[in-house]
Short mmCIF file of N, CA and C in Angstrom, two decimals:
data_model
loop_
_atom_site.label_atom_id
_atom_site.label_comp_id
_atom_site.label_asym_id
_atom_site.label_seq_id
_atom_site.Cartn_x
_atom_site.Cartn_y
_atom_site.Cartn_z
N UNK F 207 184.22 62.37 -9.60
CA UNK F 207 184.89 62.11 -8.82
C UNK F 207 186.17 61.85 -8.59
N UNK F 208 187.44 61.98 -9.29
CA UNK F 208 188.28 62.96 -9.12
C UNK F 208 188.82 64.21 -8.68
N UNK F 209 187.39 65.02 -8.97
CA UNK F 209 187.80 66.13 -8.39
C UNK F 209 187.23 66.51 -7.03
N UNK F 210 185.67 65.32 -7.05
CA UNK F 210 185.83 65.96 -5.21
C UNK F 210 186.82 65.15 -4.42
N UNK F 211 187.85 64.52 -4.41
CA UNK F 211 189.18 64.13 -4.24
C UNK F 211 189.52 64.56 -4.13
N UNK F 212 189.84 65.53 -5.25
CA UNK F 212 191.04 66.55 -5.25
C UNK F 212 190.81 67.84 -4.15
N UNK F 213 189.43 67.40 -4.12
CA UNK F 213 188.75 68.96 -3.38
C UNK F 213 188.80 68.48 -2.22
N UNK F 214 189.02 67.09 -2.08
CA UNK F 214 189.32 66.81 -0.46
C UNK F 214 190.90 66.95 0.23
N UNK F 215 191.71 66.43 -1.00
CA UNK F 215 193.34 66.57 -1.07
C UNK F 215 193.64 68.05 -0.66
N UNK F 216 193.35 69.07 -0.88
CA UNK F 216 193.82 70.53 -0.86
C UNK F 216 192.62 70.98 -0.37
N UNK F 217 191.52 71.29 0.30
CA UNK F 217 191.51 70.98 1.65
C UNK F 217 190.23 70.17 2.64
N UNK F 218 191.90 69.64 3.61
CA UNK F 218 191.99 69.47 4.16
C UNK F 218 191.10 69.41 5.63
N UNK F 219 191.74 71.31 6.05
CA UNK F 219 191.05 71.74 6.86
C UNK F 219 189.39 71.41 7.18
N UNK F 220 188.75 71.94 5.78
CA UNK F 220 187.72 72.11 5.12
C UNK F 220 186.33 70.98 5.17
N UNK F 221 187.40 70.05 5.40
CA UNK F 221 186.95 68.52 5.06
C UNK F 221 186.45 68.02 6.78
N UNK F 222 187.63 68.28 6.92
CA UNK F 222 187.90 67.63 8.19
C UNK F 222 186.52 68.11 9.41
N UNK F 223 186.36 69.85 9.24
CA UNK F 223 185.58 70.71 9.46
C UNK F 223 183.83 69.64 9.46
N UNK F 224 183.82 69.63 8.46
CA UNK F 224 182.10 69.16 8.00
C UNK F 224 182.04 67.81 8.90
N UNK F 225 183.67 66.58 9.02
CA UNK F 225 182.96 65.99 8.83
C UNK F 225 183.45 66.32 10.72
N UNK F 226 183.43 66.60 11.50
CA UNK F 226 182.89 66.95 13.08
C UNK F 226 181.80 67.37 12.50
N UNK F 227 181.42 67.98 12.20
CA UNK F 227 179.96 68.77 12.01
C UNK F 227 179.18 67.66 11.98
N UNK F 228 178.97 66.09 10.58
CA UNK F 228 178.80 65.42 10.64
C UNK F 228 178.30 64.56 11.98
N UNK F 229 179.79 64.13 12.42
CA UNK F 229 179.00 62.93 13.34
C UNK F 229 178.81 64.25 14.79
N UNK F 230 178.53 65.40 14.88
CA UNK F 230 177.80 66.49 16.10
C UNK F 230 176.43 66.41 15.86
N UNK F 231 176.63 66.86 13.96
CA UNK F 231 175.02 66.29 14.16
C UNK F 231 174.22 64.94 14.16
N UNK F 232 174.88 64.19 14.11
CA UNK F 232 174.21 62.53 14.13
C UNK F 232 173.82 61.94 15.62
N UNK F 233 175.21 62.48 16.65
CA UNK F 233 175.62 62.13 17.88
C UNK F 233 173.85 62.98 18.62
N UNK F 234 173.74 64.14 18.66
CA UNK F 234 172.38 64.68 19.12
C UNK F 234 171.66 64.81 19.02
N UNK F 235 171.10 64.58 17.33
CA UNK F 235 170.20 63.98 16.79
C UNK F 235 169.14 62.77 17.70
N UNK F 236 170.71 61.56 18.03
CA UNK F 236 169.86 60.55 18.49
C UNK F 236 170.17 60.14 19.79
N UNK F 237 170.33 61.89 21.01
CA UNK F 237 169.76 61.97 21.53
C UNK F 237 168.70 62.58 22.14
N UNK F 238 168.06 63.49 20.83
CA UNK F 238 167.36 64.47 21.48
C UNK F 238 166.06 63.04 20.87
N UNK F 239 166.25 62.57 19.53
CA UNK F 239 165.17 61.01 19.49
C UNK F 239 164.77 60.28 20.08
N UNK F 240 165.85 59.55 21.12
CA UNK F 240 165.86 59.11 22.29
C UNK F 240 167.02 57.12 21.60
N UNK F 241 167.23 57.63 23.09
CA UNK F 241 167.54 55.90 22.84
C UNK F 241 166.68 54.77 21.63
N UNK F 242 167.25 54.05 21.28
CA UNK F 242 166.20 52.98 20.28
C UNK F 242 167.01 51.71 20.68
N UNK F 243 165.45 50.98 21.02
CA UNK F 243 165.72 49.61 20.98
C UNK F 243 165.01 48.91 20.30
N UNK F 244 165.54 47.22 20.17
CA UNK F 244 165.29 46.72 18.88
C UNK F 244 164.43 45.51 19.88
N UNK F 245 163.76 44.78 18.58
CA UNK F 245 162.64 44.72 18.96
C UNK F 245 163.28 42.88 19.92
N UNK F 246 163.83 42.52 19.69
CA UNK F 246 164.28 41.51 20.68
C UNK F 246 165.16 41.62 22.08
N UNK F 247 165.48 43.08 22.13
CA UNK F 247 166.19 43.97 23.51
C UNK F 247 164.48 43.81 23.90
N UNK F 248 163.48 44.35 22.83
CA UNK F 248 162.47 44.45 24.83
C UNK F 248 162.38 43.43 24.59
N UNK F 249 162.05 42.36 25.04
CA UNK F 249 161.25 41.30 25.80
C UNK F 249 162.19 40.72 26.99
N UNK F 250 163.98 41.10 26.15
CA UNK F 250 164.16 40.67 27.29
C UNK F 250 164.45 42.35 28.98
N UNK F 251 164.16 43.10 28.18
CA UNK F 251 164.16 44.01 28.69
C UNK F 251 163.31 44.35 29.99
N UNK F 252 161.67 43.82 28.98
CA UNK F 252 160.29 43.35 30.23
C UNK F 252 160.89 42.71 31.20
N UNK F 253 161.66 41.38 30.61
CA UNK F 253 161.74 39.96 31.91
C UNK F 253 163.01 40.43 32.90
N UNK F 254 163.84 41.31 32.29
CA UNK F 254 164.45 41.61 33.21
C UNK F 254 164.41 42.88 34.36
N UNK F 255 164.63 43.89 33.47
CA UNK F 255 163.82 45.25 34.13
C UNK F 255 162.64 45.69 34.56
N UNK F 256 161.52 45.03 34.21
CA UNK F 256 160.51 44.75 34.28
C UNK F 256 159.59 46.62 33.24
N UNK F 257 160.27 46.56 32.27
CA UNK F 257 159.68 47.72 31.99
C UNK F 257 158.43 48.09 31.44
N UNK F 258 158.70 49.17 31.34
CA UNK F 258 156.65 49.74 30.78
C UNK F 258 156.17 50.14 29.62
N UNK F 259 155.46 50.35 28.98
CA UNK F 259 155.13 50.02 27.85
C UNK F 259 154.72 50.53 27.74
N UNK F 260 154.25 51.28 27.07
CA UNK F 260 153.58 52.63 26.39
C UNK F 260 153.59 53.37 24.36
N UNK F 261 152.50 52.23 24.67
CA UNK F 261 151.93 52.65 22.94
C UNK F 261 150.94 54.09 23.02
N UNK F 262 151.98 54.77 22.17
CA UNK F 262 151.23 56.43 22.39
C UNK F 262 150.33 55.74 20.64
N UNK F 263 149.92 55.16 20.10
CA UNK F 263 148.97 55.43 19.28
C UNK F 263 147.48 55.20 19.40
N UNK F 264 147.25 55.98 18.25
CA UNK F 264 145.02 56.40 18.99
C UNK F 264 144.83 55.16 18.88
N UNK F 265 144.14 54.66 20.31
CA UNK F 265 142.89 54.49 20.43
C UNK F 265 142.64 53.02 19.09
N UNK F 266 141.99 53.61 18.28
CA UNK F 266 141.17 52.24 17.36
C UNK F 266 142.51 51.03 16.73
N UNK F 267 143.21 52.41 16.22
CA UNK F 267 144.70 51.27 16.69
C UNK F 267 145.45 50.62 17.50
N UNK F 268 145.38 51.21 18.50
CA UNK F 268 145.55 49.89 19.79
C UNK F 268 144.82 48.94 19.43
N UNK F 269 143.65 48.61 19.03
CA UNK F 269 142.74 47.84 19.88
C UNK F 269 142.97 46.36 18.41
N UNK F 270 143.24 47.42 17.71
CA UNK F 270 143.15 46.31 16.32
C UNK F 270 144.68 45.42 16.52
N UNK F 271 145.54 45.97 17.13
CA UNK F 271 146.43 44.73 17.95
C UNK F 271 148.10 45.56 18.65
N UNK F 272 148.10 45.38 19.85
CA UNK F 272 149.95 46.13 20.58
C UNK F 272 150.38 44.74 21.52
N UNK F 273 151.57 45.77 21.27
CA UNK F 273 152.24 44.11 21.98
C UNK F 273 151.44 43.95 23.68
N UNK F 274 151.60 42.15 24.00
CA UNK F 274 151.43 41.84 24.94
C UNK F 274 151.66 42.95 26.60
N UNK F 275 150.68 43.40 27.26
CA UNK F 275 151.68 43.62 28.19
C UNK F 275 151.87 45.20 27.63
N UNK F 276 151.75 46.11 27.09
CA UNK F 276 151.81 47.32 26.37
C UNK F 276 149.82 48.26 27.23
N UNK F 277 150.20 50.07 27.24
CA UNK F 277 149.38 50.29 27.53
C UNK F 277 149.02 51.22 26.72
N UNK F 278 147.94 51.59 26.54
CA UNK F 278 147.53 53.04 25.70
C UNK F 278 147.07 54.20 26.84
N UNK F 279 148.39 55.24 26.01
CA UNK F 279 147.82 56.08 26.25
C UNK F 279 148.48 57.44 25.16
N UNK F 280 147.28 57.51 24.48
CA UNK F 280 147.66 58.44 22.70
C UNK F 280 148.47 59.37 22.93
N UNK F 281 149.36 60.54 22.03
CA UNK F 281 150.21 61.06 21.85
C UNK F 281 149.32 62.79 21.60
N UNK F 282 148.50 62.70 21.42
CA UNK F 282 147.08 63.76 21.93
C UNK F 282 147.18 63.50 23.34
N UNK F 283 147.36 63.06 24.47
CA UNK F 283 147.03 62.92 25.65
C UNK F 283 148.27 62.91 26.55
N UNK F 284 148.72 62.87 25.92
CA UNK F 284 150.93 62.83 26.45
C UNK F 284 150.62 63.90 27.83
N UNK F 285 150.47 65.26 26.93
CA UNK F 285 150.95 66.67 27.53
C UNK F 285 149.67 66.28 29.46
N UNK F 286 148.69 65.66 28.81
CA UNK F 286 148.07 66.02 30.60
C UNK F 286 148.58 64.61 31.46
N UNK F 287 149.32 63.99 30.83
CA UNK F 287 149.85 62.75 32.14
C UNK F 287 151.48 62.52 31.98
N UNK F 288 151.94 63.94 31.82
CA UNK F 288 153.31 63.44 32.14
C UNK F 288 153.90 63.43 32.93
N UNK F 289 153.11 64.33 34.01
CA UNK F 289 153.30 63.62 35.67
C UNK F 289 153.72 61.98 36.04
N UNK F 290 152.98 61.38 35.90
CA UNK F 290 152.00 60.06 35.13
C UNK F 290 153.47 58.60 35.19
N UNK F 291 153.80 58.74 33.93
CA UNK F 291 154.68 58.85 33.15
C UNK F 291 156.57 59.29 33.46
N UNK F 292 156.34 59.24 34.53
CA UNK F 292 158.15 60.78 34.97
C UNK F 292 157.77 59.51 36.15
N UNK F 293 156.44 59.59 37.08
CA UNK F 293 157.56 58.91 38.66
C UNK F 293 157.24 57.18 38.53
N UNK F 294 156.89 56.48 37.42
CA UNK F 294 157.11 55.07 36.66
C UNK F 294 158.44 55.49 37.13
N UNK F 295 159.20 54.01 38.33
CA UNK F 295 160.79 54.08 38.00
C UNK F 295 161.45 53.07 36.92
N UNK F 296 160.30 52.40 36.70
CA UNK F 296 161.03 50.79 36.37
C UNK F 296 161.04 52.12 34.94
N UNK F 297 162.46 51.18 33.52
CA UNK F 297 162.73 51.98 32.43
C UNK F 297 160.84 51.65 31.73
N UNK F 298 161.07 52.74 30.92
CA UNK F 298 159.43 53.44 30.35
C UNK F 298 160.10 53.04 28.70
N UNK F 299 159.73 52.41 28.18
CA UNK F 299 159.41 51.76 26.12
C UNK F 299 158.21 52.61 25.30
N UNK F 300 158.27 53.94 25.09
CA UNK F 300 157.77 53.97 23.92
C UNK F 300 157.80 53.49 22.79
N UNK F 301 156.16 53.21 22.00
CA UNK F 301 155.92 52.15 20.63
C UNK F 301 154.69 53.65 20.07
N UNK F 302 155.23 52.84 18.56
CA UNK F 302 154.70 54.34 18.22
C UNK F 302 154.20 53.42 16.76
N UNK F 303 154.20 53.65 15.53
CA UNK F 303 153.77 52.89 14.17
C UNK F 303 154.96 52.85 14.26
N UNK F 304 156.04 53.60 13.38
CA UNK F 304 156.91 52.95 12.52
C UNK F 304 158.68 54.30 13.76
N UNK F 305 157.84 53.38 15.05
CA UNK F 305 159.12 54.93 15.43
C UNK F 305 159.72 55.78 16.03
N UNK F 306 158.71 57.32 14.82
CA UNK F 306 159.65 57.61 14.44
C UNK F 306 158.66 59.70 15.88
N UNK F 307 157.90 59.28 16.15
CA UNK F 307 156.74 60.04 17.38
C UNK F 307 156.86 59.04 18.27
N UNK F 308 157.55 58.67 18.36
CA UNK F 308 157.95 58.26 19.89
C UNK F 308 159.09 59.05 20.60
N UNK F 309 159.87 59.20 18.99
CA UNK F 309 160.81 60.56 19.90
C UNK F 309 160.14 60.88 20.29
N UNK F 310 159.12 62.06 19.24
CA UNK F 310 158.91 63.80 19.73
C UNK F 310 157.94 63.41 21.15
N UNK F 311 157.85 62.02 21.49
CA UNK F 311 157.17 61.62 23.11
C UNK F 311 158.22 62.08 23.92
N UNK F 312 159.03 60.78 23.56
CA UNK F 312 160.56 60.94 24.64
C UNK F 312 161.02 62.84 24.91
N UNK F 313 161.60 63.70 23.64
CA UNK F 313 162.21 64.66 24.27
C UNK F 313 160.32 65.43 25.31
N UNK F 314 159.17 64.94 25.53
CA UNK F 314 158.30 65.94 26.42
C UNK F 314 158.19 65.11 27.58
N UNK F 315 158.55 63.61 26.89
CA UNK F 315 158.86 63.49 28.64
C UNK F 315 160.26 63.64 29.08
N UNK F 316 161.19 63.56 28.22
CA UNK F 316 162.30 64.11 29.68
C UNK F 316 162.82 63.92 30.41
N UNK F 317 162.87 62.07 30.43
CA UNK F 317 163.09 61.19 31.05
C UNK F 317 164.17 60.63 31.09
N UNK F 318 165.15 60.54 31.86
CA UNK F 318 166.42 59.04 31.24
C UNK F 318 165.90 58.36 30.71
N UNK F 319 165.86 57.17 31.77
CA UNK F 319 165.54 55.72 31.14
C UNK F 319 163.57 55.98 30.49
N UNK F 320 164.04 56.22 29.13
CA UNK F 320 162.80 56.34 28.15
C UNK F 320 163.44 55.51 27.61
N UNK F 321 163.03 55.22 26.45
CA UNK F 321 163.01 54.31 25.31
C UNK F 321 162.44 53.78 23.74
N UNK F 322 162.55 54.49 22.58
CA UNK F 322 161.75 54.35 21.58
C UNK F 322 161.31 52.70 21.30
N UNK F 323 161.25 51.84 20.77
CA UNK F 323 160.87 50.56 19.88
C UNK F 323 161.07 50.87 18.76
N UNK F 324 162.10 50.06 18.15
CA UNK F 324 163.04 50.92 16.71
C UNK F 324 161.87 50.30 15.59
N UNK F 325 161.26 51.53 15.04
CA UNK F 325 160.98 50.61 13.99
C UNK F 325 159.07 50.68 14.09
N UNK F 326 159.01 50.78 15.78
CA UNK F 326 157.53 51.04 16.07
C UNK F 326 157.06 49.65 15.88
N UNK F 327 155.41 49.58 15.92
CA UNK F 327 155.46 48.61 16.26
C UNK F 327 154.90 47.90 14.55
N UNK F 328 155.39 48.85 12.84
CA UNK F 328 156.09 48.09 11.92
C UNK F 328 157.03 47.24 12.20
N UNK F 329 157.89 47.25 12.97
CA UNK F 329 159.42 46.54 13.36
C UNK F 329 159.09 45.65 14.16
N UNK F 330 157.93 45.83 14.89
CA UNK F 330 157.74 44.45 15.86
C UNK F 330 156.79 43.80 15.40
N UNK F 331 156.62 43.82 14.39
CA UNK F 331 155.83 42.56 13.43
C UNK F 331 157.02 42.67 12.13
N UNK F 332 157.69 43.01 11.86
CA UNK F 332 159.12 42.91 10.57
C UNK F 332 159.31 41.77 11.33
N UNK F 333 159.66 42.31 12.83
CA UNK F 333 160.89 40.59 13.80
C UNK F 333 159.79 39.42 14.29
N UNK F 334 158.61 39.63 12.78
CA UNK F 334 158.47 38.50 13.75
C UNK F 334 157.93 37.70 14.92
N UNK F 335 157.29 39.13 15.70
CA UNK F 335 156.98 39.44 16.89
C UNK F 335 155.07 38.91 16.46
N UNK F 336 153.99 38.46 17.97
CA UNK F 336 153.03 38.63 17.49
C UNK F 336 152.32 39.84 18.28
N UNK F 337 151.09 40.24 18.36
CA UNK F 337 150.01 41.71 19.24
C UNK F 337 149.34 41.33 19.35
N UNK F 338 148.43 41.49 20.16
CA UNK F 338 147.75 41.08 21.20
C UNK F 338 146.66 41.88 20.28
N UNK F 339 145.54 40.89 20.14
CA UNK F 339 144.37 42.04 19.69
C UNK F 339 144.36 41.94 18.31
N UNK F 340 144.83 41.31 17.52
CA UNK F 340 144.83 41.46 16.08
C UNK F 340 143.71 40.13 15.34
N UNK F 341 143.80 39.52 16.44
CA UNK F 341 143.20 37.61 15.81
C UNK F 341 141.73 38.63 15.67
N UNK F 342 141.53 38.63 17.51
CA UNK F 342 140.14 39.69 17.29
C UNK F 342 139.41 40.91 16.48
N UNK F 343 140.30 41.85 15.84
CA UNK F 343 140.25 42.14 14.87
C UNK F 343 139.61 41.88 13.88
N UNK F 344 140.56 40.68 13.19
CA UNK F 344 140.28 39.93 12.03
C UNK F 344 139.23 38.93 12.06
N UNK F 345 138.68 38.60 13.22
CA UNK F 345 137.45 37.76 13.81
C UNK F 345 136.85 38.84 12.95
N UNK F 346 135.99 39.61 13.44
CA UNK F 346 135.39 40.69 13.63
C UNK F 346 135.03 41.32 12.38
N UNK F 347 135.58 41.36 11.19
CA UNK F 347 135.94 41.13 10.11
C UNK F 347 135.70 40.16 9.17
N UNK F 348 135.45 39.28 9.05
CA UNK F 348 135.56 37.77 9.02
C UNK F 348 134.23 37.61 7.87
N UNK F 349 133.28 37.93 9.39
CA UNK F 349 131.20 37.70 9.62
C UNK F 349 130.94 39.09 7.80
N UNK F 350 132.18 40.06 7.91
CA UNK F 350 130.90 41.34 6.98
C UNK F 350 132.50 41.07 5.37
N UNK F 351 131.15 41.82 4.59
CA UNK F 351 131.16 41.30 2.97
C UNK F 351 132.54 42.60 2.57
N UNK F 352 133.03 42.18 1.93
CA UNK F 352 133.73 43.41 1.31
C UNK F 352 133.73 43.82 0.25
N UNK F 353 133.78 45.39 0.51
CA UNK F 353 133.52 45.74 -0.91
C UNK F 353 134.19 45.80 -2.16
N UNK F 354 133.13 45.40 -2.85
CA UNK F 354 133.54 44.79 -4.38
C UNK F 354 133.51 45.81 -5.32
N UNK F 355 135.02 46.13 -6.35
CA UNK F 355 135.26 46.93 -7.16
C UNK F 355 133.82 46.39 -9.20
N UNK F 356 134.21 45.15 -8.82
CA UNK F 356 133.35 44.61 -9.60
C UNK F 356 132.49 44.37 -9.34
N UNK F 357 131.53 44.66 -10.42
CA UNK F 357 129.78 44.19 -10.87
C UNK F 357 129.71 42.46 -11.85
#
């Protein structure tokens, strides 16, 4: 630790360049992957600005549970529907599993008022927010026996 502090003291110019590069990296990376909004902010954005929610998960995952008011455009179909999304006048919020794939979707869309849900569906559920269709998926599996590892 002492040697690191000594290095910084002896080479302030190099340390300054490193700090500037780190700040630029994070600024560019954040802009490239889109602005994040928290699960709590999402509700306010839908109510006040009529934000449109687009869930880019596969249809099978979407049907197991989704945020009320969202529509499903799977990521693999996104390229074919870019003009449809770009034509939306209201802010758009992209939703995926963990918030990572939404960053790639935002790059493809290339529109200013497009956001991604921080943490995706996982972050939404971790914040205690409800999903639509989740009970339906659970009730369908209740009647079926689960396979057992014990004989």
